[in-house]
Coordinates of C-alpha atoms and ligand atoms in Angstrom, one line a residue:
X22 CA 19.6 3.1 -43.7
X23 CA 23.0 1.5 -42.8
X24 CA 25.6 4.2 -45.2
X25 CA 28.4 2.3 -46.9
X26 CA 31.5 2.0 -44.6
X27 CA 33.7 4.1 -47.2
X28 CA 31.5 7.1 -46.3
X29 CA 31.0 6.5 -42.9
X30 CA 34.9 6.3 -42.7
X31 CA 35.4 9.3 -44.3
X32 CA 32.3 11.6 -42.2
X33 CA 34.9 10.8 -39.0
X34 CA 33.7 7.5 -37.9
X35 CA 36.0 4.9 -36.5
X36 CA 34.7 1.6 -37.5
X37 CA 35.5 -1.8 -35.8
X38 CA 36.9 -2.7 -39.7
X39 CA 38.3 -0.8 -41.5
X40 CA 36.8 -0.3 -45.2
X41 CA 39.1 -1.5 -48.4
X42 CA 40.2 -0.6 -51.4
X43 CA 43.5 -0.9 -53.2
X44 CA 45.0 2.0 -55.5
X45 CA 45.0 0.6 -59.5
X46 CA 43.2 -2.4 -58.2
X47 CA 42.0 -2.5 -61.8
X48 CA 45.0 -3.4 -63.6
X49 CA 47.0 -5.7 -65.3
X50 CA 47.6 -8.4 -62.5
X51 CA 44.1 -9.4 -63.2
X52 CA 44.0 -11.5 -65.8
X53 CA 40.5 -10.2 -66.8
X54 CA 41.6 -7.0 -67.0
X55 CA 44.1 -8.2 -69.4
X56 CA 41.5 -10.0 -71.6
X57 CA 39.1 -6.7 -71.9
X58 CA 42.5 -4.5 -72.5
X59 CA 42.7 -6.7 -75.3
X60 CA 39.1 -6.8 -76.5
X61 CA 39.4 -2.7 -76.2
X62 CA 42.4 -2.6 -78.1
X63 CA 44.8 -0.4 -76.2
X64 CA 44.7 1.5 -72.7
X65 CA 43.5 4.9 -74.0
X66 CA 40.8 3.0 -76.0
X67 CA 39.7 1.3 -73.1
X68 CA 39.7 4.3 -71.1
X69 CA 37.0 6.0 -73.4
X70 CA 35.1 2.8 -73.9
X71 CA 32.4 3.6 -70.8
X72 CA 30.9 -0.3 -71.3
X73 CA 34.6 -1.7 -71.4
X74 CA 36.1 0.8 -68.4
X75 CA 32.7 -0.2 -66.2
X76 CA 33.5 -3.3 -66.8
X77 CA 37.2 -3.5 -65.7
X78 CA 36.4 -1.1 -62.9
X79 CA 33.6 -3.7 -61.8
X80 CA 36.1 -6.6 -62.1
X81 CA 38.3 -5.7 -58.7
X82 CA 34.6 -5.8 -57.0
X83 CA 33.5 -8.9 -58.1
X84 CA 36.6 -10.8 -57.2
X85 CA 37.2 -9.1 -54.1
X86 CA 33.8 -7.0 -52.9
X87 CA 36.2 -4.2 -52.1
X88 CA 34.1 -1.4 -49.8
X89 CA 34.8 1.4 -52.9
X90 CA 35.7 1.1 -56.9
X91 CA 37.5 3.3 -58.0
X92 CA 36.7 5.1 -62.0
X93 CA 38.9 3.8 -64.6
X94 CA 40.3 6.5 -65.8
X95 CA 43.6 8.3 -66.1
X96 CA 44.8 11.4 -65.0
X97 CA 46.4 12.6 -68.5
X98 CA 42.9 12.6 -69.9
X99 CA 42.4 15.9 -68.6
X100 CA 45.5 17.4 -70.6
X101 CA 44.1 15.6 -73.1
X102 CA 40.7 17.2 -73.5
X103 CA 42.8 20.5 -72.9
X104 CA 44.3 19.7 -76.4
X105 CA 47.4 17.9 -75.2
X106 CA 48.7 15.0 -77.1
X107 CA 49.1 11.3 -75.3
X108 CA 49.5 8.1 -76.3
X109 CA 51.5 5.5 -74.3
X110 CA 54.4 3.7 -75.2
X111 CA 54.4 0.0 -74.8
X112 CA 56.5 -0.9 -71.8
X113 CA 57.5 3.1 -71.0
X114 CA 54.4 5.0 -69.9
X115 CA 52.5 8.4 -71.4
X116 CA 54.3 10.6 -73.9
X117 CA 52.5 14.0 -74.6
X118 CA 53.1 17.1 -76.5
X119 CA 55.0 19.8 -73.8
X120 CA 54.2 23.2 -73.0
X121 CA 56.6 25.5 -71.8
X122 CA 55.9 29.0 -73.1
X123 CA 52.9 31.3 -72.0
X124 CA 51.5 30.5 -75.8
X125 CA 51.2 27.1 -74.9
X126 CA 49.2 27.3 -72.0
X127 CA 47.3 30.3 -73.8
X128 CA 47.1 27.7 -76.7
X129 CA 44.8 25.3 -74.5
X130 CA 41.6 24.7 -74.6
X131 CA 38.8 26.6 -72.4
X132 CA 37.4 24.7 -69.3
X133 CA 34.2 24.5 -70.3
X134 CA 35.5 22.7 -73.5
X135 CA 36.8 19.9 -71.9
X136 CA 33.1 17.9 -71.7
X137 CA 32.9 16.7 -74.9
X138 CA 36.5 14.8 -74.9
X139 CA 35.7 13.2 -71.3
X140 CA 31.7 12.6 -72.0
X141 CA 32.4 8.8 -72.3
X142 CA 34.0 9.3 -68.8
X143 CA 31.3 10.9 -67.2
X144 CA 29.2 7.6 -69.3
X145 CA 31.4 5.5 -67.2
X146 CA 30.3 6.8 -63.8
X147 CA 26.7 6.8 -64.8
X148 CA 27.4 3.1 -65.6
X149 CA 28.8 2.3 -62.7
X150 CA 26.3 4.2 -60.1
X151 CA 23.7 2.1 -61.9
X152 CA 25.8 -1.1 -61.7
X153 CA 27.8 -1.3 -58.2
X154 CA 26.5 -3.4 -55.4
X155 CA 24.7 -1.0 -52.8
X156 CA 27.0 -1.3 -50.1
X157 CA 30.4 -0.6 -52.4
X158 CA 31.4 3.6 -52.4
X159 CA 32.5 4.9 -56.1
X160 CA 35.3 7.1 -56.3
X161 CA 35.9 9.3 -58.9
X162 CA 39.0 11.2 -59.0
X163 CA 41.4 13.9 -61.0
X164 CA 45.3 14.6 -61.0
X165 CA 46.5 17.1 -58.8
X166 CA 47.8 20.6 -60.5
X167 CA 51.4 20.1 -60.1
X168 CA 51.4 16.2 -60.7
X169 CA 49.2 16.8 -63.7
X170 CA 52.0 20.1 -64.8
X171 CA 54.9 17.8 -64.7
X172 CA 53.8 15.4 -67.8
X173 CA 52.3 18.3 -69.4
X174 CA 56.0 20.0 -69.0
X175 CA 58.1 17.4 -69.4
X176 CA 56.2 15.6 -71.8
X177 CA 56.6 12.7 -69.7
X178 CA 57.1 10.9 -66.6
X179 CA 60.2 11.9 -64.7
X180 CA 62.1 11.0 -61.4
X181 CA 62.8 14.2 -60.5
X182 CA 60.4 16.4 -62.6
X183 CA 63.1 18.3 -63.3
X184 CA 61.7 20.1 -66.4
X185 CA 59.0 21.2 -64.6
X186 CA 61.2 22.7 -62.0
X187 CA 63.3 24.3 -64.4
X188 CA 60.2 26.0 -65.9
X189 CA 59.0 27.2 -62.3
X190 CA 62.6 28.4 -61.8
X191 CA 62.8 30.5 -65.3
X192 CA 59.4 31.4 -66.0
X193 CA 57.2 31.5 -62.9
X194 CA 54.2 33.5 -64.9
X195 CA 53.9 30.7 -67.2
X196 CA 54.4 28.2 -65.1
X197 CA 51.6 29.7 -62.6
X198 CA 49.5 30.1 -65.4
X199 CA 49.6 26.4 -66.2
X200 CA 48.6 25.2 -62.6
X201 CA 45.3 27.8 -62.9
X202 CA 44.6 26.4 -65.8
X203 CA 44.4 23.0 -64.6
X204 CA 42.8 23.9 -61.5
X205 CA 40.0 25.5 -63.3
X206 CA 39.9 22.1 -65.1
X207 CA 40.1 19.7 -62.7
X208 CA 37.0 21.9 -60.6
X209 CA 34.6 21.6 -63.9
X210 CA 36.1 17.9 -64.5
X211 CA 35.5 16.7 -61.2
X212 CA 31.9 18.8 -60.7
X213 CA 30.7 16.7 -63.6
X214 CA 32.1 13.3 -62.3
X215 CA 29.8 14.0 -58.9
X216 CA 26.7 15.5 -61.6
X217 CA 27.2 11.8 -63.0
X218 CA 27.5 9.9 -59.8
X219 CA 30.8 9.7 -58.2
X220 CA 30.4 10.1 -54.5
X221 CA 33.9 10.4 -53.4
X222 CA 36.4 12.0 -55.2
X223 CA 40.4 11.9 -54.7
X224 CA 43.3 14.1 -56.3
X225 CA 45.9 12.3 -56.8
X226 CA 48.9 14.6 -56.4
X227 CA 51.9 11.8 -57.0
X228 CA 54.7 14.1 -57.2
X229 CA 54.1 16.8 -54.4
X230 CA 57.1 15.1 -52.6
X231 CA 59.2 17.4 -55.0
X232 CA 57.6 20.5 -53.8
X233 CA 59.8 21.9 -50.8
X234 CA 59.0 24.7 -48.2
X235 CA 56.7 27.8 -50.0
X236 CA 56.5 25.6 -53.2
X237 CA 54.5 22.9 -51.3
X238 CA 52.5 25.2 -50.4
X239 CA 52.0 27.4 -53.6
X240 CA 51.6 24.6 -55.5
X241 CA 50.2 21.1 -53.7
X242 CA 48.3 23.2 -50.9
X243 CA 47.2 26.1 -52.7
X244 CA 45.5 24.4 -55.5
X245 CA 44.0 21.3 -53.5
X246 CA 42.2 24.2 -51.2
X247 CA 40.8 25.8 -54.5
X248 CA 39.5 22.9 -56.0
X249 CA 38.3 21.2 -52.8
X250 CA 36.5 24.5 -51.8
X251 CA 34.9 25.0 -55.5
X252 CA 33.8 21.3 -55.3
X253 CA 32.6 21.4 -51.9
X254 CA 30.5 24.8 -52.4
X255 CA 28.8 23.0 -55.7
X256 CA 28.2 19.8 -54.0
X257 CA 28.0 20.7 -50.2
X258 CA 28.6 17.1 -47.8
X259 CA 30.7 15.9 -51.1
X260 CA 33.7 13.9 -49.1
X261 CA 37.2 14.3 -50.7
X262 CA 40.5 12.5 -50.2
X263 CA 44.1 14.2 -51.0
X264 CA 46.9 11.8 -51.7
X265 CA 50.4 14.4 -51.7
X266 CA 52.4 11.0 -52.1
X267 CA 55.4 11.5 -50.2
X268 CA 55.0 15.0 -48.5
X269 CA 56.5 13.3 -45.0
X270 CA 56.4 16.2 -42.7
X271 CA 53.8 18.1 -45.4
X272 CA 51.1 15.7 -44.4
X273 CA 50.9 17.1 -41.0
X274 CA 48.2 19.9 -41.4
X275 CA 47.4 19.1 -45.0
X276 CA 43.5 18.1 -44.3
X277 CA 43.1 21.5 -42.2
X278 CA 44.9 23.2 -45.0
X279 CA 42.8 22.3 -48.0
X280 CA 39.8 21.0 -46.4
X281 CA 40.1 17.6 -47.8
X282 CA 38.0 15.0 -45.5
X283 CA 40.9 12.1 -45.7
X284 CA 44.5 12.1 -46.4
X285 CA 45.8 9.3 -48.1
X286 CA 49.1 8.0 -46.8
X287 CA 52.0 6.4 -48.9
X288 CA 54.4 4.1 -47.6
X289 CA 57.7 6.0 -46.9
X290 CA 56.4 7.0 -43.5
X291 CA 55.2 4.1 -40.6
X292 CA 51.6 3.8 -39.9
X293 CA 52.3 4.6 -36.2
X294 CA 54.1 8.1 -36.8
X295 CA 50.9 9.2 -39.2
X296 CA 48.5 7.8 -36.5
X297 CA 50.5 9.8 -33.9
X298 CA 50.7 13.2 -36.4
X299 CA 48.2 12.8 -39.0
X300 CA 45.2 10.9 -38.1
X301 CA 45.1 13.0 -34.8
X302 CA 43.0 15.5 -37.0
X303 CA 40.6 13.3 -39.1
X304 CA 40.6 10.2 -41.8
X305 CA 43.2 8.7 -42.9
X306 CA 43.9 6.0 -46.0
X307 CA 46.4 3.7 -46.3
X308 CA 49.7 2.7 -46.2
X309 CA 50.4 -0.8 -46.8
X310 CA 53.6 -1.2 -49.0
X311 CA 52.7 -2.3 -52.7
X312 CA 55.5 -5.1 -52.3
X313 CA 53.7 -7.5 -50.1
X314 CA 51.2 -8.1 -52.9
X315 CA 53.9 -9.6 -54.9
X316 CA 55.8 -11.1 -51.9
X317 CA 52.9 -12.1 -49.7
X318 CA 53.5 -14.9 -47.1
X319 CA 53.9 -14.2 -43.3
X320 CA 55.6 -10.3 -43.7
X321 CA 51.8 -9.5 -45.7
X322 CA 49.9 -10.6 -42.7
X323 CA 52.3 -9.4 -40.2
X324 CA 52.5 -5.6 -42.1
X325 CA 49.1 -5.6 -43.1
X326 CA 48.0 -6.3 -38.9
X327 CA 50.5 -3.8 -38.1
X328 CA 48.7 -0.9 -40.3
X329 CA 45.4 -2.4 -39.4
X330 CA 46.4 -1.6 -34.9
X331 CA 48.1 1.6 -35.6
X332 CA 44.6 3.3 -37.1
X333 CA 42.4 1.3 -35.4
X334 CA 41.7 4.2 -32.8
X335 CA 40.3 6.8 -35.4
X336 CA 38.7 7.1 -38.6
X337 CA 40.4 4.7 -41.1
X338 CA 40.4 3.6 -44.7
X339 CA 42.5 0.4 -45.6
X340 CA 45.0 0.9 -48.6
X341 CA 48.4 0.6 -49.8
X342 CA 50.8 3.4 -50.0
X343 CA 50.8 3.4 -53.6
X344 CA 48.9 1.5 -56.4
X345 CA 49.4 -2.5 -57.1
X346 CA 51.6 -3.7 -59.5
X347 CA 51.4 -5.6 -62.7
X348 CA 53.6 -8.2 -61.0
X349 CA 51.3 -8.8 -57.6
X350 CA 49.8 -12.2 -57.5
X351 CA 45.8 -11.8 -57.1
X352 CA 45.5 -14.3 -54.0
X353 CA 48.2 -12.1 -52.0
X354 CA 44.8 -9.6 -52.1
X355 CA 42.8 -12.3 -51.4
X356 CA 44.9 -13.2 -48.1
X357 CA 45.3 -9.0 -47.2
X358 CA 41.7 -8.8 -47.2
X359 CA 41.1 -11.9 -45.1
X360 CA 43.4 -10.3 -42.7
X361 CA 42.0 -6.7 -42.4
X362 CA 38.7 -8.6 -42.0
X363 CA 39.8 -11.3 -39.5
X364 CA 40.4 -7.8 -37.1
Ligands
CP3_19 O1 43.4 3.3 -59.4 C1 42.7 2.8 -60.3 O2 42.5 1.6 -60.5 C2 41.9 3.8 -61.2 C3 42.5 4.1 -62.4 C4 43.8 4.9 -62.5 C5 44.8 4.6 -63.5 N1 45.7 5.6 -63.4 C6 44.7 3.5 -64.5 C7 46.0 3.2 -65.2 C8 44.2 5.9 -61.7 C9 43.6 6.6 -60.5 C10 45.4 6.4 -62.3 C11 46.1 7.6 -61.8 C12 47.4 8.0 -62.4 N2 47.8 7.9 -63.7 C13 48.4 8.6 -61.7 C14 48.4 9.0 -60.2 C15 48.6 7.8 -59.3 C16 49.9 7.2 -59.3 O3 50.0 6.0 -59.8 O4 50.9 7.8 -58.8 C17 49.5 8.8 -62.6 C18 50.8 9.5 -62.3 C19 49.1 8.4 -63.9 C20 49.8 8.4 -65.2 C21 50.1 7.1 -65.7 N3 49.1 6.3 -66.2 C22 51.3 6.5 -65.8 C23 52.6 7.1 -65.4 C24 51.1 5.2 -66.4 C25 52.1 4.3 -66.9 C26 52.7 3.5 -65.7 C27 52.1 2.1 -65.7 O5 51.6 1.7 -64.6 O6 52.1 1.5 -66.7 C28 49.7 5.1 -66.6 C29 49.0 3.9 -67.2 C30 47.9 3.3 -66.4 N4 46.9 4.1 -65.7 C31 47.6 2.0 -66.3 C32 46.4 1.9 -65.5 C33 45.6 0.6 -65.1 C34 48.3 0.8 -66.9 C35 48.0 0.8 -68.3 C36 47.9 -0.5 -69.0 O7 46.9 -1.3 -68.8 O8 48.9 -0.8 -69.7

């Protein structure tokens, strides 16, 4: 039985290519993806349309026969089905109700209520383990606590995540008893993503670059090593990769320190410095700038070689540092994936 590369990547294996996948490589600078957003009528009604979100997710696949898809989903559905309010703003981003009082959180639904809200997601992965070529890895993933806390705070997204600071400042019961709450979540959310098929699950934790000193590790390390155990002891082998975009210096340990199989890398540090201080202690992903999707030309083939020889001497997963953008132009991928390829 040959194992899909994604897999094999992520057990420790250092293959002579890397497998690829790109972060949001469903998304709006596919065309076709545009076209079934429409059919579906908005993104949240996409999102919970399991024959429309299989079909985008299988769109990336078919163009590209990336080594992994990745669920289309979002991670605001889990405040969501907690009893949050979201909708998205044409051209701005999410907008939910905010919580900042202990009655809020106390106010929020039960973990094992979540299932019926995010039933059409689980329909989605059930989909899409039917429906993906045999060679290509499904992902299924979840926010991370603190990432997740800030939009549920601040009721939005934020540079800073100030609000959320302020609350972990004033009110540290509360705010503590927010991140439980959605770490008890994200375990049940994630346990029935794998139930339904996922094989591979990643938390994204987009924000933990905030978190300084004890904070990173009360709130990105602490609840990525609860979750990661929980998941790992209901589903023993389960891979998982940890994405603490921007931790710099906080990467360095961060696999030993939750148990996550793979750390995925964003681009504000070189791929030879995490080689040197990351990949020295298991799988990385990544960390190919966003930008040369929409630039492309010679600096995309010259980067994307240069990421390509700094992992090639451990266990590697090909990505960029962040997810694509609306603007990228689709044969940029096309050219990024010859290259990896080529070797
Ligand atoms: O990677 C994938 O292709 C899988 C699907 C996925 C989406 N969002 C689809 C999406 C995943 C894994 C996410 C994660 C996500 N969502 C994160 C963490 C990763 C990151 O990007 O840092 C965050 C912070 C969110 C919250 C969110 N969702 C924001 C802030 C926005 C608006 C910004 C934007 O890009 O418009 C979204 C919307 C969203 N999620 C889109 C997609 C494809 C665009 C929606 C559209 O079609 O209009």
């Amino acid at each position: 039985m040959t194992q899909k590369t994604l897999l094999r990547a992520l057990a420790g294996e250092t293959l002579p290519t890397p497998p690829i996948w790109m972060m949001r490589q469903a998304g709006r600078y596919l065309p076709e993806y545009r076209a079934t957003r429409a059919q579906a009528g908005d993104f949240l009604s996409l999102c919970y349309n399991s024959h429309l979100a299989a079909e985008v997710t299988l769109q990336p696949i078919r163009r590209y026969r990336f080594d992994a898809a990745i669920l289309f989903a979002d991670i605001l559905l889990l405040p969501q089905a907690l009893g949050a309010d979201l909708w998205f703003e044409t051209g701005e981003g999410p907008r939910l109700s905010t919580i900042t009082t202990m009655g809020g959180v106390q106010a929020l639904k039960s973990k094992d209520d979540i299932h019926e809200k995010l039933g059409p997601i689980y329909e989605t992965v059930r989909i899409l383990a039917r429906e993906l070529p045999k060679e290509t890895a499904l992902i299924g993933f979840a926010g991370a606590p603190w990432t997740v806390a800030t939009y549920m705070i601040a009721g939005r997204g934020s540079k800073d995540q100030g609000a959320a600071h302020a609350l972990k400042a004033a009110d540290r019961a509360t705010f503590s008893a927010l991140i439980d709450v959605i770490t008890e979540a994200t375990i049940e959310y994630l346990s029935m993503q794998v139930l339904a098929g996922a094989e591979v699950v990643k938390l994204f934790d987009s924000w933990a670059g905030s978190l300084k000193g004890q904070d990173f590790t009360d709130f990105a390390v602490q609840p990525a090593a609860r979750i990661i155990q929980a998941l790992k002891a209901r589903h023993p082998g389960l891979p998982v990769i940890a994405f603490p975009r921007e931790a710099g210096e906080g990467y360095i340990g961060f696999a030993a320190a939750t148990g996550a199989d793979c750390v995925a890398i964003d681009n504000s540090v070189s791929p030879e410095w995490a080689a040197e201080k990351v990949q020295v202690s298991g799988c990385v992903q990544g960390n190919l700038a966003p930008e040369h999707m929409v630039t492309g030309g010679e600096a995309l083939v010259r980067e994307t070689k240069r990421v390509v020889q700094a992992f090639k001497n451990g266990p590697h997963i090909f990505n960029l540092g962040h997810g694509i953008t609306p603007d990228a132009n689709p044969d940029n991928v096309t050219l990024m994936i010859e290259t990896v390829r080529a070797g």
